[in-house]
């Protein structure tokens, strides 16, 4: 189990215009980005008691959440992901899904899942059955990612956060979404054992402190 450190900072566009040139000077753009950015669409799961949402809001030390995600509208590469946090550190597990499998999960057609050759799919099946997890809401946003080899550092700007409200038809490109309230621009910094000083200095902005922020929680503001 490989846990990573993570900082999150809420920014303004002026902050972005200040920090972005610093990152461009010392980091590389993510090779998967198109013209320096990509669009992310995720479908998050929760149960009738909003377990994942409540654990985030209450700051539960050990928590997890499931989502299905794809990038830039490309439905040929879809991932089931589980994000876990313990003692302020995070880790992520991932398994590939076909478009048909993702749609089956959304539709409640789960008969194939106990026999899947991916342990994460089988784990989700158990939690669909016994924790009552269900597709909850779509989260859309744009990401500008940068990478740095030493320390396995990843820095991203995330903005334009939109919610699908109660819509879970996330494979449909025209599924309507709306802005998730007054969502900020989010700077995320993730690293393994150490954060190089050159990156630490590059992301510093006076008056900004690390803060807990959840895109999923932000996208639940309307219910």
PDB file of C-alpha atoms in Angstrom:
ATOM      1  CA  UNK A   1       0.000   0.000   0.000  1.00  0.00           C
ATOM      2  CA  UNK A   2       1.610   3.227  -1.201  1.00  0.00           C
ATOM      3  CA  UNK A   3       0.450   6.414   0.515  1.00  0.00           C
ATOM      4  CA  UNK A   4       1.244   9.902  -0.791  1.00  0.00           C
ATOM      5  CA  UNK A   5       1.338  13.336   0.792  1.00  0.00           C
ATOM      6  CA  UNK A   6      -1.065  15.943  -0.499  1.00  0.00           C
ATOM      7  CA  UNK A   7      -1.588  19.687  -0.137  1.00  0.00           C
ATOM      8  CA  UNK A   8      -4.610  21.576  -1.395  1.00  0.00           C
ATOM      9  CA  UNK A   9      -4.835  25.362  -1.700  1.00  0.00           C
ATOM     10  CA  UNK A  10      -7.808  27.447  -2.817  1.00  0.00           C
ATOM     11  CA  UNK A  11      -6.623  30.069  -5.321  1.00  0.00           C
ATOM     12  CA  UNK A  12      -7.764  33.062  -7.333  1.00  0.00           C
ATOM     13  CA  UNK A  13      -6.962  33.559 -11.017  1.00  0.00           C
ATOM     14  CA  UNK A  14      -4.341  36.119  -9.983  1.00  0.00           C
ATOM     15  CA  UNK A  15      -2.664  33.399  -7.918  1.00  0.00           C
ATOM     16  CA  UNK A  16      -2.700  31.073 -10.933  1.00  0.00           C
ATOM     17  CA  UNK A  17      -1.105  33.728 -13.140  1.00  0.00           C
ATOM     18  CA  UNK A  18       1.636  34.104 -10.525  1.00  0.00           C
ATOM     19  CA  UNK A  19       2.312  30.407  -9.892  1.00  0.00           C
ATOM     20  CA  UNK A  20       1.896  28.972 -13.394  1.00  0.00           C
ATOM     21  CA  UNK A  21       5.095  30.532 -14.875  1.00  0.00           C
ATOM     22  CA  UNK A  22       7.115  29.232 -11.919  1.00  0.00           C
ATOM     23  CA  UNK A  23       5.842  25.701 -12.478  1.00  0.00           C
ATOM     24  CA  UNK A  24       6.474  25.932 -16.229  1.00  0.00           C
ATOM     25  CA  UNK A  25      10.078  26.910 -15.476  1.00  0.00           C
ATOM     26  CA  UNK A  26      10.898  23.913 -13.271  1.00  0.00           C
ATOM     27  CA  UNK A  27       8.358  21.181 -14.063  1.00  0.00           C
ATOM     28  CA  UNK A  28       7.252  19.251 -17.144  1.00  0.00           C
ATOM     29  CA  UNK A  29       3.688  19.217 -18.466  1.00  0.00           C
ATOM     30  CA  UNK A  30       1.884  15.937 -18.013  1.00  0.00           C
ATOM     31  CA  UNK A  31       2.446  14.036 -21.298  1.00  0.00           C
ATOM     32  CA  UNK A  32      -1.209  12.962 -21.315  1.00  0.00           C
ATOM     33  CA  UNK A  33      -2.505  16.546 -21.337  1.00  0.00           C
ATOM     34  CA  UNK A  34      -3.801  18.101 -24.545  1.00  0.00           C
ATOM     35  CA  UNK A  35      -2.405  21.609 -24.976  1.00  0.00           C
ATOM     36  CA  UNK A  36      -1.493  21.620 -21.314  1.00  0.00           C
ATOM     37  CA  UNK A  37      -4.824  20.549 -19.853  1.00  0.00           C
ATOM     38  CA  UNK A  38      -7.551  17.937 -19.934  1.00  0.00           C
ATOM     39  CA  UNK A  39     -11.165  17.585 -18.975  1.00  0.00           C
ATOM     40  CA  UNK A  40     -12.096  15.098 -16.259  1.00  0.00           C
ATOM     41  CA  UNK A  41     -15.529  13.556 -15.743  1.00  0.00           C
ATOM     42  CA  UNK A  42     -16.125  11.399 -12.679  1.00  0.00           C
ATOM     43  CA  UNK A  43     -19.136   9.604 -11.269  1.00  0.00           C
ATOM     44  CA  UNK A  44     -18.995   9.312  -7.475  1.00  0.00           C
ATOM     45  CA  UNK A  45     -20.712   6.689  -5.333  1.00  0.00           C
ATOM     46  CA  UNK A  46     -22.343   7.057  -1.925  1.00  0.00           C
ATOM     47  CA  UNK A  47     -25.116   5.405   0.049  1.00  0.00           C
ATOM     48  CA  UNK A  48     -28.480   6.624   1.303  1.00  0.00           C
ATOM     49  CA  UNK A  49     -26.848   7.879   4.521  1.00  0.00           C
ATOM     50  CA  UNK A  50     -24.201   9.828   2.529  1.00  0.00           C
ATOM     51  CA  UNK A  51     -21.406   7.867   4.170  1.00  0.00           C
ATOM     52  CA  UNK A  52     -18.605   9.188   1.942  1.00  0.00           C
ATOM     53  CA  UNK A  53     -19.842  12.775   2.185  1.00  0.00           C
ATOM     54  CA  UNK A  54     -20.287  12.697   5.968  1.00  0.00           C
ATOM     55  CA  UNK A  55     -16.887  11.111   6.573  1.00  0.00           C
ATOM     56  CA  UNK A  56     -15.245  13.859   4.526  1.00  0.00           C
ATOM     57  CA  UNK A  57     -17.123  16.688   6.257  1.00  0.00           C
ATOM     58  CA  UNK A  58     -16.500  15.187   9.699  1.00  0.00           C
ATOM     59  CA  UNK A  59     -12.800  14.625   8.995  1.00  0.00           C
ATOM     60  CA  UNK A  60     -12.871  10.885   9.682  1.00  0.00           C
ATOM     61  CA  UNK A  61      -9.267   9.686   9.877  1.00  0.00           C
ATOM     62  CA  UNK A  62      -9.745   6.502   7.832  1.00  0.00           C
ATOM     63  CA  UNK A  63     -12.095   6.879   4.890  1.00  0.00           C
ATOM     64  CA  UNK A  64     -12.591   5.869   1.273  1.00  0.00           C
ATOM     65  CA  UNK A  65     -14.659   6.757  -1.761  1.00  0.00           C
ATOM     66  CA  UNK A  66     -15.328   5.099  -5.107  1.00  0.00           C
ATOM     67  CA  UNK A  67     -15.643   6.763  -8.495  1.00  0.00           C
ATOM     68  CA  UNK A  68     -15.601   5.951 -12.203  1.00  0.00           C
ATOM     69  CA  UNK A  69     -13.588   8.374 -14.335  1.00  0.00           C
ATOM     70  CA  UNK A  70     -12.601   9.166 -17.907  1.00  0.00           C
ATOM     71  CA  UNK A  71     -10.705  11.963 -19.614  1.00  0.00           C
ATOM     72  CA  UNK A  72     -11.371  14.309 -22.547  1.00  0.00           C
ATOM     73  CA  UNK A  73     -14.566  12.495 -23.474  1.00  0.00           C
ATOM     74  CA  UNK A  74     -12.601   9.349 -24.409  1.00  0.00           C
ATOM     75  CA  UNK A  75     -14.830   6.394 -23.512  1.00  0.00           C
ATOM     76  CA  UNK A  76     -12.257   3.863 -24.704  1.00  0.00           C
ATOM     77  CA  UNK A  77     -10.312   4.330 -21.439  1.00  0.00           C
ATOM     78  CA  UNK A  78     -12.484   4.283 -18.304  1.00  0.00           C
ATOM     79  CA  UNK A  79     -11.213   3.615 -14.790  1.00  0.00           C
ATOM     80  CA  UNK A  80     -12.858   2.486 -11.588  1.00  0.00           C
ATOM     81  CA  UNK A  81     -10.956   4.123  -8.723  1.00  0.00           C
ATOM     82  CA  UNK A  82     -10.949   3.889  -4.940  1.00  0.00           C
ATOM     83  CA  UNK A  83      -9.339   6.731  -3.032  1.00  0.00           C
ATOM     84  CA  UNK A  84      -8.398   6.041   0.591  1.00  0.00           C
ATOM     85  CA  UNK A  85      -7.046   8.351   3.279  1.00  0.00           C
ATOM     86  CA  UNK A  86      -5.342   7.490   6.560  1.00  0.00           C
ATOM     87  CA  UNK A  87      -3.614   9.901   8.937  1.00  0.00           C
ATOM     88  CA  UNK A  88      -3.735  12.655   6.324  1.00  0.00           C
ATOM     89  CA  UNK A  89      -2.050  10.555   3.612  1.00  0.00           C
ATOM     90  CA  UNK A  90      -3.759   9.301   0.472  1.00  0.00           C
ATOM     91  CA  UNK A  91      -3.576   6.326  -1.834  1.00  0.00           C
ATOM     92  CA  UNK A  92      -5.484   5.323  -4.961  1.00  0.00           C
ATOM     93  CA  UNK A  93      -6.382   1.953  -6.452  1.00  0.00           C
ATOM     94  CA  UNK A  94      -7.507   1.687 -10.074  1.00  0.00           C
ATOM     95  CA  UNK A  95      -8.991  -0.899 -12.438  1.00  0.00           C
ATOM     96  CA  UNK A  96      -9.916  -0.598 -16.098  1.00  0.00           C
ATOM     97  CA  UNK A  97     -13.562  -0.848 -17.163  1.00  0.00           C
ATOM     98  CA  UNK A  98     -15.066  -1.243 -20.587  1.00  0.00           C
ATOM     99  CA  UNK A  99     -17.791   1.163 -21.597  1.00  0.00           C
ATOM    100  CA  UNK A 100     -20.325  -1.646 -21.297  1.00  0.00           C
ATOM    101  CA  UNK A 101     -19.131  -2.570 -17.803  1.00  0.00           C
ATOM    102  CA  UNK A 102     -19.320   1.040 -16.635  1.00  0.00           C
ATOM    103  CA  UNK A 103     -22.845   1.345 -17.986  1.00  0.00           C
ATOM    104  CA  UNK A 104     -23.841  -1.928 -16.315  1.00  0.00           C
ATOM    105  CA  UNK A 105     -22.646  -0.629 -12.940  1.00  0.00           C
ATOM    106  CA  UNK A 106     -24.665   2.560 -13.375  1.00  0.00           C
ATOM    107  CA  UNK A 107     -27.736   0.580 -14.485  1.00  0.00           C
ATOM    108  CA  UNK A 108     -27.546  -1.867 -11.567  1.00  0.00           C
ATOM    109  CA  UNK A 109     -26.657  -4.847 -13.776  1.00  0.00           C
ATOM    110  CA  UNK A 110     -24.056  -6.363 -11.441  1.00  0.00           C
ATOM    111  CA  UNK A 111     -24.310 -10.121 -12.060  1.00  0.00           C
ATOM    112  CA  UNK A 112     -20.907 -10.211 -13.796  1.00  0.00           C
ATOM    113  CA  UNK A 113     -19.021  -8.349 -11.065  1.00  0.00           C
ATOM    114  CA  UNK A 114     -18.374 -11.185  -8.517  1.00  0.00           C
ATOM    115  CA  UNK A 115     -16.504 -13.122 -11.217  1.00  0.00           C
ATOM    116  CA  UNK A 116     -14.486 -10.174 -12.551  1.00  0.00           C
ATOM    117  CA  UNK A 117     -10.722 -10.676 -12.778  1.00  0.00           C
ATOM    118  CA  UNK A 118     -10.094  -7.289 -11.090  1.00  0.00           C
ATOM    119  CA  UNK A 119     -10.184  -7.290  -7.260  1.00  0.00           C
ATOM    120  CA  UNK A 120     -11.350  -3.672  -7.149  1.00  0.00           C
ATOM    121  CA  UNK A 121     -14.429  -4.517  -9.229  1.00  0.00           C
ATOM    122  CA  UNK A 122     -15.262  -7.345  -6.828  1.00  0.00           C
ATOM    123  CA  UNK A 123     -14.769  -5.014  -3.859  1.00  0.00           C
ATOM    124  CA  UNK A 124     -17.120  -2.438  -5.339  1.00  0.00           C
ATOM    125  CA  UNK A 125     -19.700  -5.169  -5.917  1.00  0.00           C
ATOM    126  CA  UNK A 126     -19.571  -6.118  -2.227  1.00  0.00           C
ATOM    127  CA  UNK A 127     -20.056  -2.509  -1.185  1.00  0.00           C
ATOM    128  CA  UNK A 128     -22.873  -1.983  -3.665  1.00  0.00           C
ATOM    129  CA  UNK A 129     -24.594  -4.963  -2.113  1.00  0.00           C
ATOM    130  CA  UNK A 130     -23.786  -4.601   1.589  1.00  0.00           C
ATOM    131  CA  UNK A 131     -23.115  -0.881   2.125  1.00  0.00           C
ATOM    132  CA  UNK A 132     -25.767   0.265  -0.325  1.00  0.00           C
ATOM    133  CA  UNK A 133     -23.405   2.319  -2.467  1.00  0.00           C
ATOM    134  CA  UNK A 134     -25.053   3.802  -5.542  1.00  0.00           C
ATOM    135  CA  UNK A 135     -24.018   6.260  -8.269  1.00  0.00           C
ATOM    136  CA  UNK A 136     -24.572   9.675  -6.690  1.00  0.00           C
ATOM    137  CA  UNK A 137     -23.432  12.575  -8.840  1.00  0.00           C
ATOM    138  CA  UNK A 138     -21.233  13.609 -11.739  1.00  0.00           C
ATOM    139  CA  UNK A 139     -18.236  15.855 -11.094  1.00  0.00           C
ATOM    140  CA  UNK A 140     -16.736  17.697 -14.088  1.00  0.00           C
ATOM    141  CA  UNK A 141     -13.704  19.974 -14.143  1.00  0.00           C
ATOM    142  CA  UNK A 142     -10.652  21.077 -16.118  1.00  0.00           C
ATOM    143  CA  UNK A 143      -7.138  20.206 -14.927  1.00  0.00           C
ATOM    144  CA  UNK A 144      -3.729  21.685 -15.760  1.00  0.00           C
ATOM    145  CA  UNK A 145      -1.132  19.116 -14.637  1.00  0.00           C
ATOM    146  CA  UNK A 146       2.652  19.371 -14.104  1.00  0.00           C
ATOM    147  CA  UNK A 147       5.082  16.620 -13.098  1.00  0.00           C
ATOM    148  CA  UNK A 148       8.552  16.520 -11.517  1.00  0.00           C
ATOM    149  CA  UNK A 149      10.607  13.318 -11.279  1.00  0.00           C
ATOM    150  CA  UNK A 150      12.450  13.696  -7.937  1.00  0.00           C
ATOM    151  CA  UNK A 151       9.941  12.921  -5.207  1.00  0.00           C
ATOM    152  CA  UNK A 152       7.401  11.823  -7.841  1.00  0.00           C
ATOM    153  CA  UNK A 153       5.739  15.225  -7.564  1.00  0.00           C
ATOM    154  CA  UNK A 154       2.522  16.178  -9.305  1.00  0.00           C
ATOM    155  CA  UNK A 155       1.061  19.691  -9.206  1.00  0.00           C
ATOM    156  CA  UNK A 156      -2.318  20.537 -10.734  1.00  0.00           C
ATOM    157  CA  UNK A 157      -4.655  23.466 -11.159  1.00  0.00           C
ATOM    158  CA  UNK A 158      -8.305  22.335 -11.112  1.00  0.00           C
ATOM    159  CA  UNK A 159     -11.084  24.719 -12.084  1.00  0.00           C
ATOM    160  CA  UNK A 160     -14.475  25.007 -13.747  1.00  0.00           C
ATOM    161  CA  UNK A 161     -15.991  22.514 -11.300  1.00  0.00           C
ATOM    162  CA  UNK A 162     -19.504  21.483 -12.355  1.00  0.00           C
ATOM    163  CA  UNK A 163     -22.040  19.123 -10.843  1.00  0.00           C
ATOM    164  CA  UNK A 164     -24.496  16.783 -12.495  1.00  0.00           C
ATOM    165  CA  UNK A 165     -26.881  17.165  -9.536  1.00  0.00           C
ATOM    166  CA  UNK A 166     -28.769  13.840  -9.477  1.00  0.00           C
ATOM    167  CA  UNK A 167     -27.861  12.900 -13.040  1.00  0.00           C
ATOM    168  CA  UNK A 168     -25.735   9.741 -13.230  1.00  0.00           C
ATOM    169  CA  UNK A 169     -25.762   9.204 -17.005  1.00  0.00           C
ATOM    170  CA  UNK A 170     -22.111  10.205 -17.099  1.00  0.00           C
ATOM    171  CA  UNK A 171     -21.276   8.299 -20.298  1.00  0.00           C
ATOM    172  CA  UNK A 172     -23.621  10.550 -22.249  1.00  0.00           C
ATOM    173  CA  UNK A 173     -21.632  13.566 -23.494  1.00  0.00           C
ATOM    174  CA  UNK A 174     -24.687  15.830 -23.344  1.00  0.00           C
ATOM    175  CA  UNK A 175     -25.613  15.016 -19.755  1.00  0.00           C
ATOM    176  CA  UNK A 176     -26.360  18.471 -18.300  1.00  0.00           C
ATOM    177  CA  UNK A 177     -24.143  19.905 -15.579  1.00  0.00           C
ATOM    178  CA  UNK A 178     -24.165  23.251 -13.795  1.00  0.00           C
ATOM    179  CA  UNK A 179     -21.488  25.226 -11.898  1.00  0.00           C
ATOM    180  CA  UNK A 180     -20.963  23.783  -8.414  1.00  0.00           C
ATOM    181  CA  UNK A 181     -21.725  26.985  -6.548  1.00  0.00           C
ATOM    182  CA  UNK A 182     -18.865  29.418  -6.041  1.00  0.00           C
ATOM    183  CA  UNK A 183     -16.203  26.736  -6.389  1.00  0.00           C
ATOM    184  CA  UNK A 184     -12.616  28.004  -6.140  1.00  0.00           C
ATOM    185  CA  UNK A 185      -9.647  27.209  -8.324  1.00  0.00           C
ATOM    186  CA  UNK A 186      -7.802  24.414  -6.572  1.00  0.00           C
ATOM    187  CA  UNK A 187      -4.050  23.849  -6.450  1.00  0.00           C
ATOM    188  CA  UNK A 188      -3.105  20.276  -5.552  1.00  0.00           C
ATOM    189  CA  UNK A 189       0.444  19.200  -4.723  1.00  0.00           C
ATOM    190  CA  UNK A 190       1.139  15.469  -4.337  1.00  0.00           C
ATOM    191  CA  UNK A 191       4.440  13.747  -3.585  1.00  0.00           C
ATOM    192  CA  UNK A 192       5.961  10.566  -2.174  1.00  0.00           C
ATOM    193  CA  UNK A 193       8.714  10.629   0.463  1.00  0.00           C
ATOM    194  CA  UNK A 194       9.829  14.248   0.069  1.00  0.00           C
ATOM    195  CA  UNK A 195       8.844  17.503  -1.598  1.00  0.00           C
ATOM    196  CA  UNK A 196      11.853  19.186  -3.287  1.00  0.00           C
ATOM    197  CA  UNK A 197      12.483  22.765  -2.136  1.00  0.00           C
ATOM    198  CA  UNK A 198      12.299  24.021  -5.714  1.00  0.00           C
ATOM    199  CA  UNK A 199       8.670  22.878  -5.937  1.00  0.00           C
ATOM    200  CA  UNK A 200       7.820  23.993  -2.409  1.00  0.00           C
ATOM    201  CA  UNK A 201       9.060  27.484  -3.274  1.00  0.00           C
ATOM    202  CA  UNK A 202       7.292  27.546  -6.645  1.00  0.00           C
ATOM    203  CA  UNK A 203       3.820  26.954  -5.175  1.00  0.00           C
ATOM    204  CA  UNK A 204       4.127  29.408  -2.289  1.00  0.00           C
ATOM    205  CA  UNK A 205       1.626  32.254  -2.366  1.00  0.00           C
ATOM    206  CA  UNK A 206       1.308  34.782   0.496  1.00  0.00           C
ATOM    207  CA  UNK A 207      -1.908  34.420   2.439  1.00  0.00           C
ATOM    208  CA  UNK A 208      -2.732  30.944   1.126  1.00  0.00           C
ATOM    209  CA  UNK A 209      -2.775  28.000   3.496  1.00  0.00           C
ATOM    210  CA  UNK A 210      -3.297  24.306   2.931  1.00  0.00           C
ATOM    211  CA  UNK A 211      -6.993  23.479   3.306  1.00  0.00           C
ATOM    212  CA  UNK A 212      -9.280  20.470   3.111  1.00  0.00           C
ATOM    213  CA  UNK A 213     -11.381  20.610  -0.051  1.00  0.00           C
ATOM    214  CA  UNK A 214     -13.444  17.927  -1.745  1.00  0.00           C
ATOM    215  CA  UNK A 215     -14.760  18.342  -5.277  1.00  0.00           C
ATOM    216  CA  UNK A 216     -17.344  15.674  -4.510  1.00  0.00           C
ATOM    217  CA  UNK A 217     -18.545  17.550  -1.408  1.00  0.00           C
ATOM    218  CA  UNK A 218     -18.619  20.813  -3.387  1.00  0.00           C
ATOM    219  CA  UNK A 219     -20.765  19.129  -6.039  1.00  0.00           C
ATOM    220  CA  UNK A 220     -23.257  17.982  -3.385  1.00  0.00           C
ATOM    221  CA  UNK A 221     -24.133  21.514  -2.277  1.00  0.00           C
ATOM    222  CA  UNK A 222     -27.519  21.273  -3.991  1.00  0.00           C
ATOM    223  CA  UNK A 223     -28.388  17.926  -2.433  1.00  0.00           C
TER     224      UNK A 223
END
